[in-house]
Coordinates of C-alpha atoms in Angstrom, one line a residue:
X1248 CA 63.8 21.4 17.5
X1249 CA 64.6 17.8 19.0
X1250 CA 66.3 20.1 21.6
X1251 CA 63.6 22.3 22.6
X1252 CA 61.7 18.9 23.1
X1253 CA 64.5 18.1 25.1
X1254 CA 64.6 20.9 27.3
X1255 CA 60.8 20.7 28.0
X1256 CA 60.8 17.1 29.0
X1257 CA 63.4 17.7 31.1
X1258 CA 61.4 20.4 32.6
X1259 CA 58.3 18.4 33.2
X1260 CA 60.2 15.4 34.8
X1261 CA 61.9 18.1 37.4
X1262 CA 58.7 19.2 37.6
X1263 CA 56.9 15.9 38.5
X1264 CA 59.9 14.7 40.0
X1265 CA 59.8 17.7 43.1
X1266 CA 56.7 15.7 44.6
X1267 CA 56.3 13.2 46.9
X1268 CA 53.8 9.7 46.0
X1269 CA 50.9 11.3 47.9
X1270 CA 51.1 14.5 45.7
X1271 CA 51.6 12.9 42.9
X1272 CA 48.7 10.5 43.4
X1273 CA 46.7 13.8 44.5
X1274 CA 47.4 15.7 41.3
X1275 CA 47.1 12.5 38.8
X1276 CA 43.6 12.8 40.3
X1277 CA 42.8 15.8 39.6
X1278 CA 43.8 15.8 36.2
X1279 CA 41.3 12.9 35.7
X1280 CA 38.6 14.6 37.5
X1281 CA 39.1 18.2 35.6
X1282 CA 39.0 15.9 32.3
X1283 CA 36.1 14.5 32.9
X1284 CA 35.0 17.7 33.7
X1285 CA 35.9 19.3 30.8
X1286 CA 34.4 16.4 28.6
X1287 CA 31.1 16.6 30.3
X1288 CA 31.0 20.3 29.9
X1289 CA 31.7 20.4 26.2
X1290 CA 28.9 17.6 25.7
X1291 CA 26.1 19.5 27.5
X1292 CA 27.1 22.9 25.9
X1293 CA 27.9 21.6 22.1
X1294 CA 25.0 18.8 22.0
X1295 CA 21.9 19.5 19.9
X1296 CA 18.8 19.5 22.0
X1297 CA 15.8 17.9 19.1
X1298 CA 11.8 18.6 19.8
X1299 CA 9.2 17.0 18.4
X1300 CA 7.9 18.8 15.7
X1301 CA 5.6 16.8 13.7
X1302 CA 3.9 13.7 15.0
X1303 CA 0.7 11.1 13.7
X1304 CA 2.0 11.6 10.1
X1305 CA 1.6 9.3 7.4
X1306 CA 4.5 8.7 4.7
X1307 CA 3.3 10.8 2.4
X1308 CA 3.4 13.8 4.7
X1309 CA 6.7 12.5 6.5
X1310 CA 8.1 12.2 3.2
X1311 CA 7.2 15.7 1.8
X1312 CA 8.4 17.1 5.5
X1313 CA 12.0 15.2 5.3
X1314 CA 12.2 16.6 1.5
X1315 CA 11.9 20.3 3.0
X1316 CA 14.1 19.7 5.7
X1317 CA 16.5 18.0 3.6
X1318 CA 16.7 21.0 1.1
X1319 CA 16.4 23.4 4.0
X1320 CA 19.8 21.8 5.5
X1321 CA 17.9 21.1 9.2
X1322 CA 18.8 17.9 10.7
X1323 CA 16.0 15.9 11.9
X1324 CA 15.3 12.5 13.8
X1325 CA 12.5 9.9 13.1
X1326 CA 10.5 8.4 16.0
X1327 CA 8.1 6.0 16.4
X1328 CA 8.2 4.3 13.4
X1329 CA 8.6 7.5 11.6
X1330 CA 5.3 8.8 11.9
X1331 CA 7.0 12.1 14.2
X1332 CA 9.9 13.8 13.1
X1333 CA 12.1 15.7 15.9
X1334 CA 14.5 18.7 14.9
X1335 CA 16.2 20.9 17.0
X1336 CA 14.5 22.9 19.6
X1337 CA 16.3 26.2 18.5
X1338 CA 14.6 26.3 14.9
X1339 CA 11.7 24.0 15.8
X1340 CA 9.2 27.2 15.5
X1341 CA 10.2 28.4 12.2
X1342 CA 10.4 24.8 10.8
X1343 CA 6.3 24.4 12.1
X1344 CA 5.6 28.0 10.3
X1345 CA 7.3 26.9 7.2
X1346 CA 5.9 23.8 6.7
X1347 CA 2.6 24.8 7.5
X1348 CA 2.6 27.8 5.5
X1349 CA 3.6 25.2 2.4
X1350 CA 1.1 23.4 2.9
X1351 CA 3.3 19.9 3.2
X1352 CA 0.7 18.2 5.6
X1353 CA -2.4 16.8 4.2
X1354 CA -2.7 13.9 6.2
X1355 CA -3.0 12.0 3.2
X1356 CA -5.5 14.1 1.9
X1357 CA -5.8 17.1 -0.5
X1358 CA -8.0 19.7 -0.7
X1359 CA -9.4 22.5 -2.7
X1360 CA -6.1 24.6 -2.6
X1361 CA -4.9 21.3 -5.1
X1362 CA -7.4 22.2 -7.7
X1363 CA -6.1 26.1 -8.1
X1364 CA -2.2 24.4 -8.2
X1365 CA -2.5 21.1 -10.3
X1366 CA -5.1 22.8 -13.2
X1367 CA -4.1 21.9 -16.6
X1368 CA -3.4 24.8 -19.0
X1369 CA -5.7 22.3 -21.7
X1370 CA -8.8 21.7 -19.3
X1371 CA -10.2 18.5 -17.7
X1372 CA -12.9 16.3 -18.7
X1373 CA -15.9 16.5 -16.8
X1374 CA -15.6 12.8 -15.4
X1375 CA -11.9 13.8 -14.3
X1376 CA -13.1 17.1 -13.2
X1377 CA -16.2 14.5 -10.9
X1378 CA -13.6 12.2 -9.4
X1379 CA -11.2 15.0 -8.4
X1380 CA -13.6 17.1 -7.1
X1381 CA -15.0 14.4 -4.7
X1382 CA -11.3 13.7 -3.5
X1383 CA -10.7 17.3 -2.9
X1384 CA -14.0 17.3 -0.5
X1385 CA -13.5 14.1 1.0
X1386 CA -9.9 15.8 1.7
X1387 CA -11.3 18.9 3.1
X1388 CA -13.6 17.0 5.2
X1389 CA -11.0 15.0 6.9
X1390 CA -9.0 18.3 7.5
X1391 CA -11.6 19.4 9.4
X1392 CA -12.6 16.3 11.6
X1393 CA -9.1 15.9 12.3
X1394 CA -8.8 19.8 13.9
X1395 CA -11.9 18.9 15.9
X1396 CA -11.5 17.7 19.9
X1397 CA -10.1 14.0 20.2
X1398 CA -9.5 12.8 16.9
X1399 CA -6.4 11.5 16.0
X1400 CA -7.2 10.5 12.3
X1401 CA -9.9 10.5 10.2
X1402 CA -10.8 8.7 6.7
X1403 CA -14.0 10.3 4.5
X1404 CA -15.6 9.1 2.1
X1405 CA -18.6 10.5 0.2
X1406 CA -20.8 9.3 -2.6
X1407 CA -22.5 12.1 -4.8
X1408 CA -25.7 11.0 -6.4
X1409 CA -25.4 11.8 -10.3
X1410 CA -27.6 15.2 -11.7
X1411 CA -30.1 14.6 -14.0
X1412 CA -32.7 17.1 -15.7
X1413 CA -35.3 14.0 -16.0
X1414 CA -35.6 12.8 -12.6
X1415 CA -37.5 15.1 -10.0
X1416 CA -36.8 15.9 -6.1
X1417 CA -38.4 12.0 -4.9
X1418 CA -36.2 9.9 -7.8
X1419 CA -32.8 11.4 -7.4
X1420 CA -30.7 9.2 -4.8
X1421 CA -29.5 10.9 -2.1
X1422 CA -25.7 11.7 -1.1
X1423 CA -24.1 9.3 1.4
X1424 CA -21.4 9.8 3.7
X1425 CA -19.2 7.0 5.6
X1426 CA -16.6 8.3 8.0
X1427 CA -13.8 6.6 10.3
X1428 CA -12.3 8.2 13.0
X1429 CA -9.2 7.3 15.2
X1430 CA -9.8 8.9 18.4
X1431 CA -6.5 9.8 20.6
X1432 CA -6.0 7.1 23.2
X1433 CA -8.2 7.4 26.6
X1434 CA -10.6 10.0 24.8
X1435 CA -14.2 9.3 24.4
X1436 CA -16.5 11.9 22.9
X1437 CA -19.4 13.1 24.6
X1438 CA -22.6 13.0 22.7
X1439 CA -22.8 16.8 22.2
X1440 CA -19.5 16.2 20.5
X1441 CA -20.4 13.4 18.7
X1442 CA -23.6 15.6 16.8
X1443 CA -20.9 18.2 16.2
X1444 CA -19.0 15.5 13.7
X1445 CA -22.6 14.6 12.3
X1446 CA -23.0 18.6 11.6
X1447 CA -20.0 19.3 10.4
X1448 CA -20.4 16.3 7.6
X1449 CA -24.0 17.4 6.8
X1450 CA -23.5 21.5 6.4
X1451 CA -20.2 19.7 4.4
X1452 CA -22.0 18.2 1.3
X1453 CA -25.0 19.2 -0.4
X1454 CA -28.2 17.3 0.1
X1455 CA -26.9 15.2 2.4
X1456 CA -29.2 14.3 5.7
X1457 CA -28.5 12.8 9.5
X1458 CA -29.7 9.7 9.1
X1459 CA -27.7 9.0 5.8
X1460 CA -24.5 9.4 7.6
X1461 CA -22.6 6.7 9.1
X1462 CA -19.6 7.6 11.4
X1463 CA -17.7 4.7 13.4
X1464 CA -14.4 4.8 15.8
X1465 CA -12.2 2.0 16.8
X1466 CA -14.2 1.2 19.8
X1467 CA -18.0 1.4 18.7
X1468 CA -20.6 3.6 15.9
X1469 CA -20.8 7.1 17.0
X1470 CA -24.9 7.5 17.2
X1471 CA -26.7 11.1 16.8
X1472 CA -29.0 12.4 19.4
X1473 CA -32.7 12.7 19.1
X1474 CA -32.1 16.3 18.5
X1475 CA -30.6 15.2 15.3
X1476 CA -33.2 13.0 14.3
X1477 CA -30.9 10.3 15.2
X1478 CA -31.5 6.8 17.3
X1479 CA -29.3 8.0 20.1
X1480 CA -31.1 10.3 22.0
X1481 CA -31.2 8.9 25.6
X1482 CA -27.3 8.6 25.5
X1483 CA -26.9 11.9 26.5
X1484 CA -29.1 11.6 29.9
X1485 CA -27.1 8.2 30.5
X1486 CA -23.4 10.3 29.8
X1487 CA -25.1 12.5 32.5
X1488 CA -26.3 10.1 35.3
X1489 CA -23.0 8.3 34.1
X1490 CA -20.7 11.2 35.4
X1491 CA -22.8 11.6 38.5
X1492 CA -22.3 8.2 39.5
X1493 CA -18.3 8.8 38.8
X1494 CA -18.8 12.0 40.7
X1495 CA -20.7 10.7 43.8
X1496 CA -17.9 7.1 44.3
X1497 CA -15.4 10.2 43.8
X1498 CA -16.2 12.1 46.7
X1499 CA -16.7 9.2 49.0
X1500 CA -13.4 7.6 48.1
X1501 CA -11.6 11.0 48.9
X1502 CA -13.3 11.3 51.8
X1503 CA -12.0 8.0 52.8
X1504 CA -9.0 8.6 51.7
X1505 CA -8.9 11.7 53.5
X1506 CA -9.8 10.5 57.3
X1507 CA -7.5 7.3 56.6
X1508 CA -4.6 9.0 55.1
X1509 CA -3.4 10.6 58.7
X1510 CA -3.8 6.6 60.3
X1511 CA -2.0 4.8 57.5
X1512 CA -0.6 7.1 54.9
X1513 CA -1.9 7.9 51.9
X1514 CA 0.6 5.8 50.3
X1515 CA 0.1 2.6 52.2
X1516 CA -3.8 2.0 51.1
X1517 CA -5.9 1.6 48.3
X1518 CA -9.5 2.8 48.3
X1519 CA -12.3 1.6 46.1
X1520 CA -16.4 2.9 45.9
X1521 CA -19.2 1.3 43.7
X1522 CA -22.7 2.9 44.0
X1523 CA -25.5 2.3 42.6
X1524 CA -27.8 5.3 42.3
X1525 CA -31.2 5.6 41.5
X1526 CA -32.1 8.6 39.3
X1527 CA -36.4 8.7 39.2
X1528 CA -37.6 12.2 40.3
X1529 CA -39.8 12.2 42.6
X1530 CA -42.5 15.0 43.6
X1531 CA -44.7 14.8 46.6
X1532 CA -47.7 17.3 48.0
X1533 CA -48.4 17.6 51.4
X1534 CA -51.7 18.8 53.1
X1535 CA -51.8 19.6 56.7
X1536 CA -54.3 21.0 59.1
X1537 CA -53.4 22.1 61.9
X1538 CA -54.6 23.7 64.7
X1539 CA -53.6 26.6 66.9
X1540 CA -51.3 26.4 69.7
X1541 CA -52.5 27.4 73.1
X1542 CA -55.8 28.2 71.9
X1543 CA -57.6 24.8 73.4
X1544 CA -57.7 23.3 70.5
X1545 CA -60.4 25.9 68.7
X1546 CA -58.7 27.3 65.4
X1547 CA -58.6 30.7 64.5
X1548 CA -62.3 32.5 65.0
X1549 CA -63.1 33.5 61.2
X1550 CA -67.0 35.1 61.9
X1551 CA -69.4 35.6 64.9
X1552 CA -72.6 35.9 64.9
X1553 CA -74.7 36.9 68.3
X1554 CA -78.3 36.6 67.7
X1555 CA -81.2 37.9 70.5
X1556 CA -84.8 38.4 70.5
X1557 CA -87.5 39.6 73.2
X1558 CA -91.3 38.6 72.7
X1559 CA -93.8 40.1 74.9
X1560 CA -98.1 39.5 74.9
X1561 CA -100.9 38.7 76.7
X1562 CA -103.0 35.4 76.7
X1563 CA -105.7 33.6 78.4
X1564 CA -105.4 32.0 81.9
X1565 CA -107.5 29.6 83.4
X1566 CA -110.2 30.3 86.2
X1567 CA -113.6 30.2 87.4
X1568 CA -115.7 27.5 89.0
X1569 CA -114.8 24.3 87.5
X1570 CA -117.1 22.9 84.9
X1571 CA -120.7 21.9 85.6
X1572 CA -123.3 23.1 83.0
X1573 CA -123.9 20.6 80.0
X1574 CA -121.2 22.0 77.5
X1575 CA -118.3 21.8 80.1
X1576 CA -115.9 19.3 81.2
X1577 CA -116.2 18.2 84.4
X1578 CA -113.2 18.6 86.9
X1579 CA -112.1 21.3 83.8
X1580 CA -111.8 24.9 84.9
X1581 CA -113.4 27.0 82.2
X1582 CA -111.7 30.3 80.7
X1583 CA -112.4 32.9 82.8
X1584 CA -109.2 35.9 82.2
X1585 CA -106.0 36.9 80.5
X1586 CA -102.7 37.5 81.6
X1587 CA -99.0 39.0 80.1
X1588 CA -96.0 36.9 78.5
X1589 CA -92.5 38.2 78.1
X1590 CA -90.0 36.0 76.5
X1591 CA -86.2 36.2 75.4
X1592 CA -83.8 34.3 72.6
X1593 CA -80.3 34.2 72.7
X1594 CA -78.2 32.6 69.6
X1595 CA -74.7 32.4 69.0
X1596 CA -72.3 31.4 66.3
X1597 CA -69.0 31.2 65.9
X1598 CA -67.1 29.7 62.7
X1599 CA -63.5 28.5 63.3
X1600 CA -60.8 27.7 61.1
X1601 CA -57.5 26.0 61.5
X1602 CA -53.8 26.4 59.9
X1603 CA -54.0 24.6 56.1
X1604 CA -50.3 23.5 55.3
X1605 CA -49.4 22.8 51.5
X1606 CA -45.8 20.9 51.2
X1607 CA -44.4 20.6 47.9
X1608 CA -42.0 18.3 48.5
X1609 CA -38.8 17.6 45.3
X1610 CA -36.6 15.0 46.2
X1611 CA -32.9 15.2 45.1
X1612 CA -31.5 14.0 41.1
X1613 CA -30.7 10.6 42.5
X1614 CA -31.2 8.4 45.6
X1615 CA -28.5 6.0 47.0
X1616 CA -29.5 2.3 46.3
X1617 CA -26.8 0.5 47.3
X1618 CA -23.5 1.3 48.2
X1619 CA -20.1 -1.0 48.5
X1620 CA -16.2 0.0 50.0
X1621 CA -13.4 -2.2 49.5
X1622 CA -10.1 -0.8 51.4
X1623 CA -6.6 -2.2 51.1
X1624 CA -4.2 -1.3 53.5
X1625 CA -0.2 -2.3 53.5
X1626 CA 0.1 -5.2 56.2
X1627 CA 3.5 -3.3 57.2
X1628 CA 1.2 0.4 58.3
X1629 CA -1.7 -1.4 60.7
X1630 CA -2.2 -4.0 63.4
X1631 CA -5.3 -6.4 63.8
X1632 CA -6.7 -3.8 66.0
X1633 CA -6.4 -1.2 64.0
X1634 CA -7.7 -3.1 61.0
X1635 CA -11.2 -4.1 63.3
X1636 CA -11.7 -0.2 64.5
X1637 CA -11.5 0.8 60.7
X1638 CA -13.4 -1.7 59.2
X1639 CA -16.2 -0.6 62.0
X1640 CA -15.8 3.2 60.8
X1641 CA -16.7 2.1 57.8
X1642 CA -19.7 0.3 58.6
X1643 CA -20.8 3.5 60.1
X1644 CA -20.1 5.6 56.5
X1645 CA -21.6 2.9 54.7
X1646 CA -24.9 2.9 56.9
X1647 CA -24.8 7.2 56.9
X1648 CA -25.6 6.8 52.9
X1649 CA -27.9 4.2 53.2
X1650 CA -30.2 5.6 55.2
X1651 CA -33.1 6.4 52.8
X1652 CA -32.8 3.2 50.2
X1653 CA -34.9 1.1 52.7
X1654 CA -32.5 -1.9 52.9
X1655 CA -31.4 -4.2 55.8
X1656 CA -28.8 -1.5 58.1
X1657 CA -27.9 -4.2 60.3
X1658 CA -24.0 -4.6 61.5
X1659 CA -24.3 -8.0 59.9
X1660 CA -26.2 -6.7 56.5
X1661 CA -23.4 -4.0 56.4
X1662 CA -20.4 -6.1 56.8
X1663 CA -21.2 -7.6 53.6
X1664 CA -20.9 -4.4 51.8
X1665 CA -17.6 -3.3 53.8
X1666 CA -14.6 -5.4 53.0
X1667 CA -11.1 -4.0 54.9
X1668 CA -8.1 -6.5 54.3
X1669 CA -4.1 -6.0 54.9
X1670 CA -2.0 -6.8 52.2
X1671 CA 1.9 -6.5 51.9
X1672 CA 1.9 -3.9 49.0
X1673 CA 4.8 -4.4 45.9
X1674 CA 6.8 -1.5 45.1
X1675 CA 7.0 -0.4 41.9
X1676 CA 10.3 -0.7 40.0
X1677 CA 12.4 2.4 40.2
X1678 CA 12.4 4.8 37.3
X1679 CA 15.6 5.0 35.9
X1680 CA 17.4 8.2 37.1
X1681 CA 18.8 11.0 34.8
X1682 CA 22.9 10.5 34.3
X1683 CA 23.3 14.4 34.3
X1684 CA 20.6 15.0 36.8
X1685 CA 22.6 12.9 39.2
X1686 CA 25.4 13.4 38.9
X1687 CA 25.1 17.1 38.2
X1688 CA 25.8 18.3 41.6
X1689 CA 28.5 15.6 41.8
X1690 CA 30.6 16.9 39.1
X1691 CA 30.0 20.8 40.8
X1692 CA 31.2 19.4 43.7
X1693 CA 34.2 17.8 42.2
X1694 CA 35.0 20.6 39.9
X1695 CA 35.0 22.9 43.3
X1696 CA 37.5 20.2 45.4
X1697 CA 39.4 20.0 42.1
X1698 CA 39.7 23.8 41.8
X1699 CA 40.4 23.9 46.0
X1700 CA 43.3 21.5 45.5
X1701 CA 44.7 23.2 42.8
X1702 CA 44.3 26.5 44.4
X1703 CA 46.0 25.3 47.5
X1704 CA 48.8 23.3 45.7
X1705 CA 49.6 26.7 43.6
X1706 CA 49.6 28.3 46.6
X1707 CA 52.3 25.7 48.3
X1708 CA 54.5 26.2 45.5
X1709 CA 54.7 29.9 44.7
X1710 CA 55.3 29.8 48.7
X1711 CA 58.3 27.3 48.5
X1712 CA 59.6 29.5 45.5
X1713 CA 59.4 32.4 47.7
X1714 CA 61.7 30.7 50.3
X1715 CA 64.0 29.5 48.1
X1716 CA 64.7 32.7 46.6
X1717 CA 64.9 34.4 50.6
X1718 CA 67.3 31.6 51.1
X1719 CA 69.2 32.0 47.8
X1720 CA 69.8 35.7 48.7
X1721 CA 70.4 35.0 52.3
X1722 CA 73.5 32.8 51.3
X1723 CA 74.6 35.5 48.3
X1724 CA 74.4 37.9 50.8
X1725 CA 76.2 36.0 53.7
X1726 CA 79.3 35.1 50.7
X1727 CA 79.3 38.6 49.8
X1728 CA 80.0 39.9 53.2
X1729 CA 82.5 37.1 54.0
X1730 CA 84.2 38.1 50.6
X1731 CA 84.5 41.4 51.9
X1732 CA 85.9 41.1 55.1
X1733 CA 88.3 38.5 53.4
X1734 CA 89.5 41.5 51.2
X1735 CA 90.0 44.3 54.3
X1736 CA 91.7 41.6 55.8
X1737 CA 93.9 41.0 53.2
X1738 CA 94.9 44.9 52.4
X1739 CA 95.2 45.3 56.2
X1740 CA 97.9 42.6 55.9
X1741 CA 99.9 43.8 52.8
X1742 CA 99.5 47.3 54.1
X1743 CA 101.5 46.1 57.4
X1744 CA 104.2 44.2 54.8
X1745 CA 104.8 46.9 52.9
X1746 CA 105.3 49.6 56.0
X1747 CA 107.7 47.1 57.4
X1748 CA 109.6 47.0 54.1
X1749 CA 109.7 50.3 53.6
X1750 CA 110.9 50.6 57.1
X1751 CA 113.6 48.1 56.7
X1752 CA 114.5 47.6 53.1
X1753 CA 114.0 50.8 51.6
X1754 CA 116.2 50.1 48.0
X1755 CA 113.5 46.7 47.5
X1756 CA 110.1 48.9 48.1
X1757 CA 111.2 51.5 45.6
X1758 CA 111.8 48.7 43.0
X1759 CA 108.5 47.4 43.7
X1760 CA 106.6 50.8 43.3
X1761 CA 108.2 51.4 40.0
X1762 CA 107.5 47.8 38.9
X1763 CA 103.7 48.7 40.0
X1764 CA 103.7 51.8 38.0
X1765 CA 105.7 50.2 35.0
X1766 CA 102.7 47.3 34.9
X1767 CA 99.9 49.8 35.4

């Protein structure tokens, strides 16, 4: 054995020992670098990838989870303080079906399903049977607010007013509920969510109304709307002008944004809109007469009326000798023929009329009051010029959405409104970078020169193998041939010896054949 150990160091030194430092240094190398290859490889193939499974638990339901996982033989992890439990991605699905379909989270609750498992084989009291029964409802409330939008958590309780056969319908106390939610971080209900928890607690308990149901959050009391009977009922419309306000700075600061981000970038600049809005409606009726065009003035002609009449007669004329008996008037001319009238009459009437106009006249949800832009722009991405010529454009947006509030629109008013400053901007701290998603193409790269050396150094040496075994039988080739001419020479130069002897000494070459044929 110690031999065979022998023979195999021996082998590896010759081996190590053909090389020159460089290739040795190149090879050591690339052992290292196909180790580390290797190592890396193994860890991202063999390590357990973990999911979160199961998070906002409380200990009794982490404890009842770790139990079945335990006794199911899955490996887990606890995070964040062990209210989420992490097991591996591959079974991560089954381990949410089984523990679900087992019933293990309550969140710290039970419900009715309890009742049907825990009964006792002797029976319950009815006080037991009171106080478990109002658990198991307060338990299957808070099931249900916490599978409703936003909340994280939520804690129930409900008082039960007492039966009685003596008391009538205006006696008996009424059922109270108090609940506390834990909304999720950044969420806030709207109010036609926040009447959805009040409904769901009222269709929940018997007898119980709106207004005897008090639900808080950890920021503020939920309120019900009016529609609820409630004392919030104008928080809705406020939620609404609320979001148009958000809406309307929205637009305008990506509208800034927008024509600013091709000057400076849209990284270099911060943008930031405050409106005030004002949300009265406003109707307005308009009368307008009008007359027609090209008509001078005269309206439309709506009746005419032409009207003429011819008289005709006869009547007395005056003649005769002028007056001078006692019954006439001296210097008078008395009566003394007749003679014929004719006579005409000619009316006309003509009633005009003239365009009546009737503008009913909506103005939009709201009306911009007052308006305010505050830009910050990196002192690296603009020049004082620049800075001016923006600040101006700005002026110019501000006074475009004032233009019906009835304020001062004066460069001077406006400039108060518009503020446009250069800052030098801090960079934020880099994130830290993934190991493997660094260095992953590093390591590909390696593990390719790696492999390209050790092709190309496999290929040196089956190549120097190849011309060392030409060479070796070049030279057994060349020995061979010299060996044989050696021989042909020699038997060229015994057969001249032995001619000659035979020639000259023909007793002696007799006595050497027979010798020959005696030792053969």
């Amino acid at each position: 054995m110690n031999e065979r150990w022998l023979q195999v160091r021996d082998r590896l030194l010759a081996f190590w020992n053909q090389y020159n430092r460089k290739q040795k240094t190149v090879l050591a190398v690339t052992a290292v670098l196909l180790l580390v290859v290797i190592i890396v490889l193994i860890y991202l193939l063999t390590r357990t990838e973990y999911e979160v499974a199961f998070q906002n638990l409380d200990n009794n339901d982490a404890a009842a989870i770790i139990e079945h996982l335990e006794g199911a033989g899955v490996s887990y992890r606890l995070l964040n303080g062990g209210t989420a439990i992490a097991v591996p991605s591959a079974v991560a699905d089954r381990v949410r079906v089984d523990v679900g379909a087992q019933g293990l989270i309550q969140s710290g609750s039970i419900g009715f399903a309890e009742l049907s498992r825990s009964s006792s084989a002797l029976g319950m009291t009815d006080q037991e049977f009171r106080v478990r029964y109002r658990n198991m409802l307060n338990g299957e409330i808070q099931q249900l607010l916490e599978g409703m939008t936003g909340v994280q958590r939520a804690k129930v309780l409900v008082t039960l007013p007492e039966e009685s056969v003596f008391l009538n319908q205006e006696e008996r106390e009424r059922a109270l509920a108090s609940v506390r939610l834990t909304l999720k971080p950044g969420f806030r209900p709207t109010q036609e969510q926040i009447d959805s928890y009040f409904n769901l607690v009222k269709t929940s308990v018997p007898n119980l109304h709106i207004e005897d149901i008090t639900i808080t959050s950890q920021y503020e009391e939920l309120q019900p709307s009016a529609r609820l009977l409630g004392a919030g009922g104008s928080s809705g419309v406020a939620d609404t002008q609320m979001e148009i306000r958000r809406q309307f700075e929205n637009d305008m600061k990506r509208n800034i944004q927008t024509f600013l981000g091709r000057i400076v970038g849209i990284e270099n600049m911060v943008v930031s809109v405050a409106a005030a809005l004002n949300f009265d409606r406003k109707v307005t009726q308009e009368q307008l007469v009008q007359p027609l065009a090209n008509n001078d003035n005269r309206g439309i002609v709506v009746s005419e009326q032409n009207t003429m009449s011819t008289f005709q007669g006869t009547d007395g004329q005056p003649g005769g000798v002028v007056g001078t008996g006692q019954t006439d008037i001296p210097n008078y001319p008395a009566a003394g023929g007749s003679g014929t009238t004719v006579s005409e009459e000619t009316s006309s009437t003509i009633n005009y009329d003239y365009n009546r106009i009737i503008n009913n006249i909506e103005y939009g949800p709201y009306r911009v009051m007052d308006l305010a832009v505050s830009v910050a722009i990196d002192s690296g991405a603009v020049t004082p010029e620049s800075l001016a010529n923006i600040e101006q454009m700005l002026i110019q947006f501000v006074r475009t959405q004032l233009a019906e509030s009835g304020l001062d629109l004066s460069n001077q008013a406006l400039a108060e409104r518009v503020s446009v400053f250069a800052q030098e901007f801090t960079q934020p701290p880099p994130e830290p970078a993934n190991f493997f998603a660094v260095w992953w193409p590093a390591l590909l790269a390696g593990l390719a020169a790696v492999g390209a050396v050790a092709a190309a150094m496999a290929y040196r040496r089956r190549r120097q193998r190849r011309l060392a075994a030409e060479a070796q039988a070049l030279a057994a080739a060349q020995d061979e041939h010299a060996l044989e001419l050696e021989l042909i020479r020699n038997e060229n130069m015994v057969r001249r010896q032995l001619e000659h002897l035979a020639k000259t000494k023909p007793e002696d070459f007799v006595s050497l054949l027979r010798t020959w044929l005696v030792d053969e």
